[in-house]
PDB file of C-alpha atoms in Angstrom:
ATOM      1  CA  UNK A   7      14.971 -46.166 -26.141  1.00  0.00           C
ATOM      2  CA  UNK A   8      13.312 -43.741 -23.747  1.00  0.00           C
ATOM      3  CA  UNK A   9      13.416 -39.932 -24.875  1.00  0.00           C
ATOM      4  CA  UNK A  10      15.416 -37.776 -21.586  1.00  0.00           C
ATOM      5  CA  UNK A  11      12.891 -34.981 -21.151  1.00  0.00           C
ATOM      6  CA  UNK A  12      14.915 -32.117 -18.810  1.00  0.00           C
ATOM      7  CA  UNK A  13      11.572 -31.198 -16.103  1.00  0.00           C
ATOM      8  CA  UNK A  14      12.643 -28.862 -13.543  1.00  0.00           C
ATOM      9  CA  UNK A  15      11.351 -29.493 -10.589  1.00  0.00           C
ATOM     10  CA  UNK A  16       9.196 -26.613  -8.632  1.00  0.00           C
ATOM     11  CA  UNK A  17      11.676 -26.096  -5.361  1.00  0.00           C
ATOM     12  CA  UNK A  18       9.322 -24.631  -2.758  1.00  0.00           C
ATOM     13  CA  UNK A  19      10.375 -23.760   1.359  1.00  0.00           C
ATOM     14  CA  UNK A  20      10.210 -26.459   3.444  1.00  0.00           C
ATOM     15  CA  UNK A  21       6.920 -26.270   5.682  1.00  0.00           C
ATOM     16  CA  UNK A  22       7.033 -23.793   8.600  1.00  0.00           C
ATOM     17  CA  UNK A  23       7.865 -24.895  11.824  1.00  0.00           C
ATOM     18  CA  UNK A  24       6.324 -23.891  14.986  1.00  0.00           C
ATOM     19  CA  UNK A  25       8.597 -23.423  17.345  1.00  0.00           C
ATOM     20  CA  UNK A  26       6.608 -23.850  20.363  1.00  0.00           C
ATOM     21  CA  UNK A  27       5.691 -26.881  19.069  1.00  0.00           C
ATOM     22  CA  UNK A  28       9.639 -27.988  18.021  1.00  0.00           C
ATOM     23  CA  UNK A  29      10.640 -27.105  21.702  1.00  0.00           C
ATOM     24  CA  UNK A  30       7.992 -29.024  23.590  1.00  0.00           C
ATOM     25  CA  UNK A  31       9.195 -32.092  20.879  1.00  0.00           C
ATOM     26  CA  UNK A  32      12.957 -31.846  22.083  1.00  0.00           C
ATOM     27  CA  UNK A  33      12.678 -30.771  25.969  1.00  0.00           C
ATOM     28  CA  UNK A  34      14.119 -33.535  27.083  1.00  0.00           C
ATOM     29  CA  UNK A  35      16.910 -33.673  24.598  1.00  0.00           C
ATOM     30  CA  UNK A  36      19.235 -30.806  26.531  1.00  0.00           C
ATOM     31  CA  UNK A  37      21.479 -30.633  23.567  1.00  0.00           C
ATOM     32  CA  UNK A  38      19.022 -30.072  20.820  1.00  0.00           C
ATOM     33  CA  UNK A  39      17.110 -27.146  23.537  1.00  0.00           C
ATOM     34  CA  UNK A  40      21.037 -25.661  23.713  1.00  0.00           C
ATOM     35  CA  UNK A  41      21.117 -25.354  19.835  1.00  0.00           C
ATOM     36  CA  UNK A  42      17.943 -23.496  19.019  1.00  0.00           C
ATOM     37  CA  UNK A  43      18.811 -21.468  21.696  1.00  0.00           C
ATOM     38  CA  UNK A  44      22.239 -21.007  20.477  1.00  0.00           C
ATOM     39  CA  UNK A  45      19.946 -20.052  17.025  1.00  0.00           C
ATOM     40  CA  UNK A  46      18.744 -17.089  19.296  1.00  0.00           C
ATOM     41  CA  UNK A  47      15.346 -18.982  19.792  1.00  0.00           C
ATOM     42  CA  UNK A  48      13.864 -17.914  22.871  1.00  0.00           C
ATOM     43  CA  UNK A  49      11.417 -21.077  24.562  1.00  0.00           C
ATOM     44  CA  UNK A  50       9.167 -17.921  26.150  1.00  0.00           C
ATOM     45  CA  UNK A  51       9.043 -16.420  23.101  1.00  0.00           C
ATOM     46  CA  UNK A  52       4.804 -15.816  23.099  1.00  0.00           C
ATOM     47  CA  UNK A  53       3.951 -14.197  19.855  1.00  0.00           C
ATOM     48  CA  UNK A  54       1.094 -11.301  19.780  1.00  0.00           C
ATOM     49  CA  UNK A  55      -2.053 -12.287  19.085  1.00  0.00           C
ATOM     50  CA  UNK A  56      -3.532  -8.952  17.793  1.00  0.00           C
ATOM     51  CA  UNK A  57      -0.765  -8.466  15.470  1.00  0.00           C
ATOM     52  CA  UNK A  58      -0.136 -10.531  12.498  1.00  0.00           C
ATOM     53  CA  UNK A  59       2.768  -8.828  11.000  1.00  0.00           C
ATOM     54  CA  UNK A  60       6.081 -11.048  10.678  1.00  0.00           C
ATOM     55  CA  UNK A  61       8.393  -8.019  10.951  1.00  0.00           C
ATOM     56  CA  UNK A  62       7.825  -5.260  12.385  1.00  0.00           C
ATOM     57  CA  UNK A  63       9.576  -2.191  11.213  1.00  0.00           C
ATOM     58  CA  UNK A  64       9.313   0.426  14.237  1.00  0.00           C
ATOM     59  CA  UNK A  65      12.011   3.475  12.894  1.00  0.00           C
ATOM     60  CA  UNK A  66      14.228   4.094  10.230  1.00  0.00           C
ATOM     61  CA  UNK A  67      17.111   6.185  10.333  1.00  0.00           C
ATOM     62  CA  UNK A  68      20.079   8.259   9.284  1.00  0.00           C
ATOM     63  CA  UNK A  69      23.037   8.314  11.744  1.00  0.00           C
ATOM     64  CA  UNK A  70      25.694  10.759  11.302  1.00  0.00           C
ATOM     65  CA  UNK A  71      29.594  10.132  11.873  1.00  0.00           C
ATOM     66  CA  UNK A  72      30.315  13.966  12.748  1.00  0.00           C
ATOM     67  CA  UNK A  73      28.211  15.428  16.088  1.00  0.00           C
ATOM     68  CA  UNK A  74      24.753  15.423  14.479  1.00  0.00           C
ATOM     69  CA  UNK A  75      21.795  13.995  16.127  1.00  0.00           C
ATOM     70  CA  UNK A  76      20.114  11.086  13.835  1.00  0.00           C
ATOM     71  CA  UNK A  77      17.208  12.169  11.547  1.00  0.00           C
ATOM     72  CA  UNK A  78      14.447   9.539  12.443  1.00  0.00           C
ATOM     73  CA  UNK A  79      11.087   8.016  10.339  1.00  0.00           C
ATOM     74  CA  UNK A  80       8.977   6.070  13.230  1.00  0.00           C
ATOM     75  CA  UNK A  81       6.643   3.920  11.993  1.00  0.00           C
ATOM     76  CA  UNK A  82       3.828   3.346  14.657  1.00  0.00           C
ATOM     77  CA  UNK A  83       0.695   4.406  12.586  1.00  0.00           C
ATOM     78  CA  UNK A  84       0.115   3.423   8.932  1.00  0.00           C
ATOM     79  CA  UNK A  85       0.235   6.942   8.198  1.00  0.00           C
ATOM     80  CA  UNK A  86       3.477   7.313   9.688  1.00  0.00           C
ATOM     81  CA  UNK A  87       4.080   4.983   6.581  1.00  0.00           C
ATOM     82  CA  UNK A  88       2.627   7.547   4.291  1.00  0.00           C
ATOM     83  CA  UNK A  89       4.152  10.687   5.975  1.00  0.00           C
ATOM     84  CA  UNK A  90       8.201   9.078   5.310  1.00  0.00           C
ATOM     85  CA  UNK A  91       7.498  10.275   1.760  1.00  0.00           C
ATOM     86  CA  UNK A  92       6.346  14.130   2.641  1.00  0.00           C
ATOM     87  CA  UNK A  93       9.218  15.604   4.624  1.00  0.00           C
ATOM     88  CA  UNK A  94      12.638  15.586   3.184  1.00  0.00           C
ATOM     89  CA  UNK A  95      15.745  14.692   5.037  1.00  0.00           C
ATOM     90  CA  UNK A  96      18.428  16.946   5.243  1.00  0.00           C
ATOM     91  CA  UNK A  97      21.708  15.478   5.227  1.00  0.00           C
ATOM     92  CA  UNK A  98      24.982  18.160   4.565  1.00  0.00           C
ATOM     93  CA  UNK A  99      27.059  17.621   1.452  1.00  0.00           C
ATOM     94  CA  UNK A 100      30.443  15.292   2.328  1.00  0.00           C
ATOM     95  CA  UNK A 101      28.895  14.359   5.428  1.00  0.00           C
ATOM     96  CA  UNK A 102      29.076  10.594   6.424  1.00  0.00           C
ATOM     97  CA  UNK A 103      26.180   8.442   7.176  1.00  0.00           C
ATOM     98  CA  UNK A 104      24.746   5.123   7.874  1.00  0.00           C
ATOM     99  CA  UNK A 105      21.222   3.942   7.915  1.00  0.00           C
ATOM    100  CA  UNK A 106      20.007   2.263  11.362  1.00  0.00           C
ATOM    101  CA  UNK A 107      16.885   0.156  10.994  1.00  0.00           C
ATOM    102  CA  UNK A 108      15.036  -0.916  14.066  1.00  0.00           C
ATOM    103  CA  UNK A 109      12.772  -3.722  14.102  1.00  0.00           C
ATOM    104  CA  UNK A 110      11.566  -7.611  15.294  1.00  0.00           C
ATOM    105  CA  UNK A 111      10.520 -10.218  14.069  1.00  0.00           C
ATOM    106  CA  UNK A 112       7.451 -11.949  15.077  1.00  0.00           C
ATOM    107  CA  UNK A 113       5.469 -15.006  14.563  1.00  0.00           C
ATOM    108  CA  UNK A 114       8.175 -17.368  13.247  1.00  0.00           C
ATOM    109  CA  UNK A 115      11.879 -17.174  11.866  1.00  0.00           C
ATOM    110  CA  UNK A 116      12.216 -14.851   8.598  1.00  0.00           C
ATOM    111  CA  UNK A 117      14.696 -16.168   6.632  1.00  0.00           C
ATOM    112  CA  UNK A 118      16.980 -13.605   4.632  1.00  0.00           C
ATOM    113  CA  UNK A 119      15.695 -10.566   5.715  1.00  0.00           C
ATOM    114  CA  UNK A 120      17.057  -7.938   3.390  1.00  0.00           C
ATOM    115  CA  UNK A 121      16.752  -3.901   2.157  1.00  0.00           C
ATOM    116  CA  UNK A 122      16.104  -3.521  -1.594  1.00  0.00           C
ATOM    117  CA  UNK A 123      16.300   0.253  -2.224  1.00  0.00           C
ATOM    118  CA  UNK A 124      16.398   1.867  -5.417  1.00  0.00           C
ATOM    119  CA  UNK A 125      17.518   5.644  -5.672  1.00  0.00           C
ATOM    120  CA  UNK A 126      16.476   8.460  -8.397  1.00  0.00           C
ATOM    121  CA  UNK A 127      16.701  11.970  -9.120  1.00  0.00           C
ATOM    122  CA  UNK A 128      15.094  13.819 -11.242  1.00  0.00           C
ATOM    123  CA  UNK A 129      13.164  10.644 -12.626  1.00  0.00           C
ATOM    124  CA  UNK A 130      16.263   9.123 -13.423  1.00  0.00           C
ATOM    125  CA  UNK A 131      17.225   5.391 -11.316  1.00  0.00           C
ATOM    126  CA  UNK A 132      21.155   6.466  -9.653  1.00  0.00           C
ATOM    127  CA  UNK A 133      21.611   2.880  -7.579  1.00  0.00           C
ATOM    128  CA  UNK A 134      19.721  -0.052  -6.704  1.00  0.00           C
ATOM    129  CA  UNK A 135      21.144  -1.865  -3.834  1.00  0.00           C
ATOM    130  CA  UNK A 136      20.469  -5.061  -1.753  1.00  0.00           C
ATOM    131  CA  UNK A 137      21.363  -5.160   1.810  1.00  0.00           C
ATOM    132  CA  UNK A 138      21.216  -8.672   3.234  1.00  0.00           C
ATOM    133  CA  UNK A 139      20.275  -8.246   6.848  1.00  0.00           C
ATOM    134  CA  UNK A 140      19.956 -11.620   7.621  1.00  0.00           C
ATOM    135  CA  UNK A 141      17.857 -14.636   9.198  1.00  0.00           C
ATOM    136  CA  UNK A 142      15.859 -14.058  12.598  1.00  0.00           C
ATOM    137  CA  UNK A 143      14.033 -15.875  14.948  1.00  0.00           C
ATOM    138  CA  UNK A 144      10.958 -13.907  16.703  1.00  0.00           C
ATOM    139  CA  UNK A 145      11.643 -12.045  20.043  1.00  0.00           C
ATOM    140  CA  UNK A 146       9.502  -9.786  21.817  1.00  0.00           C
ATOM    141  CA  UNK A 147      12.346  -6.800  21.652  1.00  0.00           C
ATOM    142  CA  UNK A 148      13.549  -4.710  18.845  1.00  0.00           C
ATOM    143  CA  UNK A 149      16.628  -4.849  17.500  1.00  0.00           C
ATOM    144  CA  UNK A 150      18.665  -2.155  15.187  1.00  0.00           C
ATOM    145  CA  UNK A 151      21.006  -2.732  12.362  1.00  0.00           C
ATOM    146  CA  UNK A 152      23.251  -0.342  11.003  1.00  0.00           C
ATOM    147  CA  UNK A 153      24.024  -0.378   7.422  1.00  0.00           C
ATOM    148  CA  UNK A 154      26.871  -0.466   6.177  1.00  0.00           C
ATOM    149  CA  UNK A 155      27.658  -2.127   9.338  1.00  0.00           C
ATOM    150  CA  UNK A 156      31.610  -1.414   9.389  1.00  0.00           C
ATOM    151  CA  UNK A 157      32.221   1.624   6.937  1.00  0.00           C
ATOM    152  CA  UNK A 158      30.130   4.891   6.611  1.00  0.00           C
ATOM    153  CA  UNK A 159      28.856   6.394   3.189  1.00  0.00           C
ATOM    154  CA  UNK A 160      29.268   9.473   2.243  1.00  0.00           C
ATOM    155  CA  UNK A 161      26.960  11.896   0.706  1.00  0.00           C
ATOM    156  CA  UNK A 162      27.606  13.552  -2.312  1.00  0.00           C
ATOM    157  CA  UNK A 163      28.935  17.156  -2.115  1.00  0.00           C
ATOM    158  CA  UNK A 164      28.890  20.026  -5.088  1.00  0.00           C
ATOM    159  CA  UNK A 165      26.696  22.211  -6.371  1.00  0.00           C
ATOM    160  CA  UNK A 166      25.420  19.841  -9.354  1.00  0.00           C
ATOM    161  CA  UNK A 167      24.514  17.079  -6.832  1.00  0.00           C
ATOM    162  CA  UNK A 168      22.946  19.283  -4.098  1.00  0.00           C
ATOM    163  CA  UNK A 169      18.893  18.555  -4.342  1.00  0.00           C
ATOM    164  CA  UNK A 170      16.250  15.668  -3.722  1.00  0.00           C
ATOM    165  CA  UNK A 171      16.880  12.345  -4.007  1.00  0.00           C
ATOM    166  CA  UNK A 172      13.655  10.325  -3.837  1.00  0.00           C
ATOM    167  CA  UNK A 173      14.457   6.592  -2.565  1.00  0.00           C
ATOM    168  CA  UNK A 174      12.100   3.649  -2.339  1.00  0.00           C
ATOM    169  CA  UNK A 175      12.581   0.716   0.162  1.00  0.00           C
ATOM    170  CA  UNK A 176      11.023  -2.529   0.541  1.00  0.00           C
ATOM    171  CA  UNK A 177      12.396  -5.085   3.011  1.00  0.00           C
ATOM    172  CA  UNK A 178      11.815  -8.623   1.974  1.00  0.00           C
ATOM    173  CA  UNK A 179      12.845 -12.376   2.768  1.00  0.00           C
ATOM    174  CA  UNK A 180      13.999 -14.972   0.817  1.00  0.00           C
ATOM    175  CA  UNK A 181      10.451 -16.303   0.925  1.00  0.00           C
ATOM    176  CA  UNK A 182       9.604 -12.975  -1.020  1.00  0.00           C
ATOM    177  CA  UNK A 183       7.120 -11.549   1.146  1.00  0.00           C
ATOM    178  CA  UNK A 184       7.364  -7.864   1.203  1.00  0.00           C
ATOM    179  CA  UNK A 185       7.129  -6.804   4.837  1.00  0.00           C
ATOM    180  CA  UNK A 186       6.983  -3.176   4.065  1.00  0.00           C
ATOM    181  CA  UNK A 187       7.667  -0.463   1.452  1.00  0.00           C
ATOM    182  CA  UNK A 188       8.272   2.887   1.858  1.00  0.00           C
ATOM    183  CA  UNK A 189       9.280   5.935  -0.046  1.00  0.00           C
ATOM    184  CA  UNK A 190      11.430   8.825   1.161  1.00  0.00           C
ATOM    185  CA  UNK A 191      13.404  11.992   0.334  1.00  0.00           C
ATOM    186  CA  UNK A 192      16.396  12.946   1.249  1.00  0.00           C
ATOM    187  CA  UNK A 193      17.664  16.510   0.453  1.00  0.00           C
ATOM    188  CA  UNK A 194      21.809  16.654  -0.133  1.00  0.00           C
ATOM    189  CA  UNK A 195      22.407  20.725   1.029  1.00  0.00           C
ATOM    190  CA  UNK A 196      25.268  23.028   1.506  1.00  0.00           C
ATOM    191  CA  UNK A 197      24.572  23.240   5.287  1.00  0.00           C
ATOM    192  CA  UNK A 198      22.480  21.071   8.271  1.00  0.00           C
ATOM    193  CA  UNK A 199      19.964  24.173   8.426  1.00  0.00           C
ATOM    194  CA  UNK A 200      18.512  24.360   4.833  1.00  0.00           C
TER     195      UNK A 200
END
């Protein structure tokens, strides 16, 4: 009698696809060309060849419900990168917000695409959320998400919650790659001006 030894098997992504490749394959199958295009898969698609980044984060930021113009991060330099953590945003007390992230996605699909942030004060971890953003072919424009994408939150308001809140982002795939981190402040105050 044979012993049943449980091995797991190592699951690993299926090999990537290029999709250049995939559409000169099924040209002549109209069908198959109307689904990856239905996928959002663009045949011209020509990814950059100085540029090796498979999502490219171009500006983050914080949209306001009331009649306040958005407080943007744009990320065109690596120091851009480095600044976001340097000058606090200022977002009024009760006021409601969403984030907007604008980006692409080059190269090749990303699949899962999604925010991690984790929030603090005061040294001490408040939330850690996951946003799923969600799976996307390349394209040559950028695109902006709003999150939440339906409701608004709402900053905190009070004395005893007025202050900096230091928050750290990554934005990462189901494949795990981090495609860029970032850390940032942003400063809950009585009024817009302080």
């Amino acid at each position: 009698q044979k012993a049943h030894t449980n091995k797991k098997r190592a699951m690993s992504a299926p090999p990537e696809v290029d999709l250049k490749e995939q559409y000169e394959k099924e040209k002549n199958d109209p069908a198959m060309v109307n689904y990856l295009k239905s996928l959002g898969i663009d045949p011209s698609y020509v990814p950059p060849k100085d540029d090796p980044r498979r999502v490219v984060i171009s500006e983050f930021a914080v949209v306001f419900k009331e009649d306040h113009d958005p407080i943007t991060l744009k990320f065109a330099t690596e120091e851009d990168v480095k600044a976001a953590s340097k000058t606090p945003l200022v977002v009024k007390e009760g006021s409601e917000f969403k984030i907007r992230v604008t980006f692409r996605v080059q190269h090749n699909v990303v699949l899962g695409l999604k925010i991690c942030n984790t929030v603090s004060r005061l040294g001490k971890t408040l939330a850690k959320d996951e946003e799923m953003l969600g799976t996307y072919p390349p394209k040559n424009e950028f695109q902006a998400v709003d999150i939440p994408r339906n409701e608004w939150n709402e900053a905190p308001s009070g004395m005893l919650l007025r202050g900096e809140y230091k928050s750290a982002i990554k934005f990462m795939d189901d494949d795990k790659n981090c495609h860029m981190e970032f850390d940032y402040i942003i400063r809950i105050a009585k009024d817009w001006s302080e």
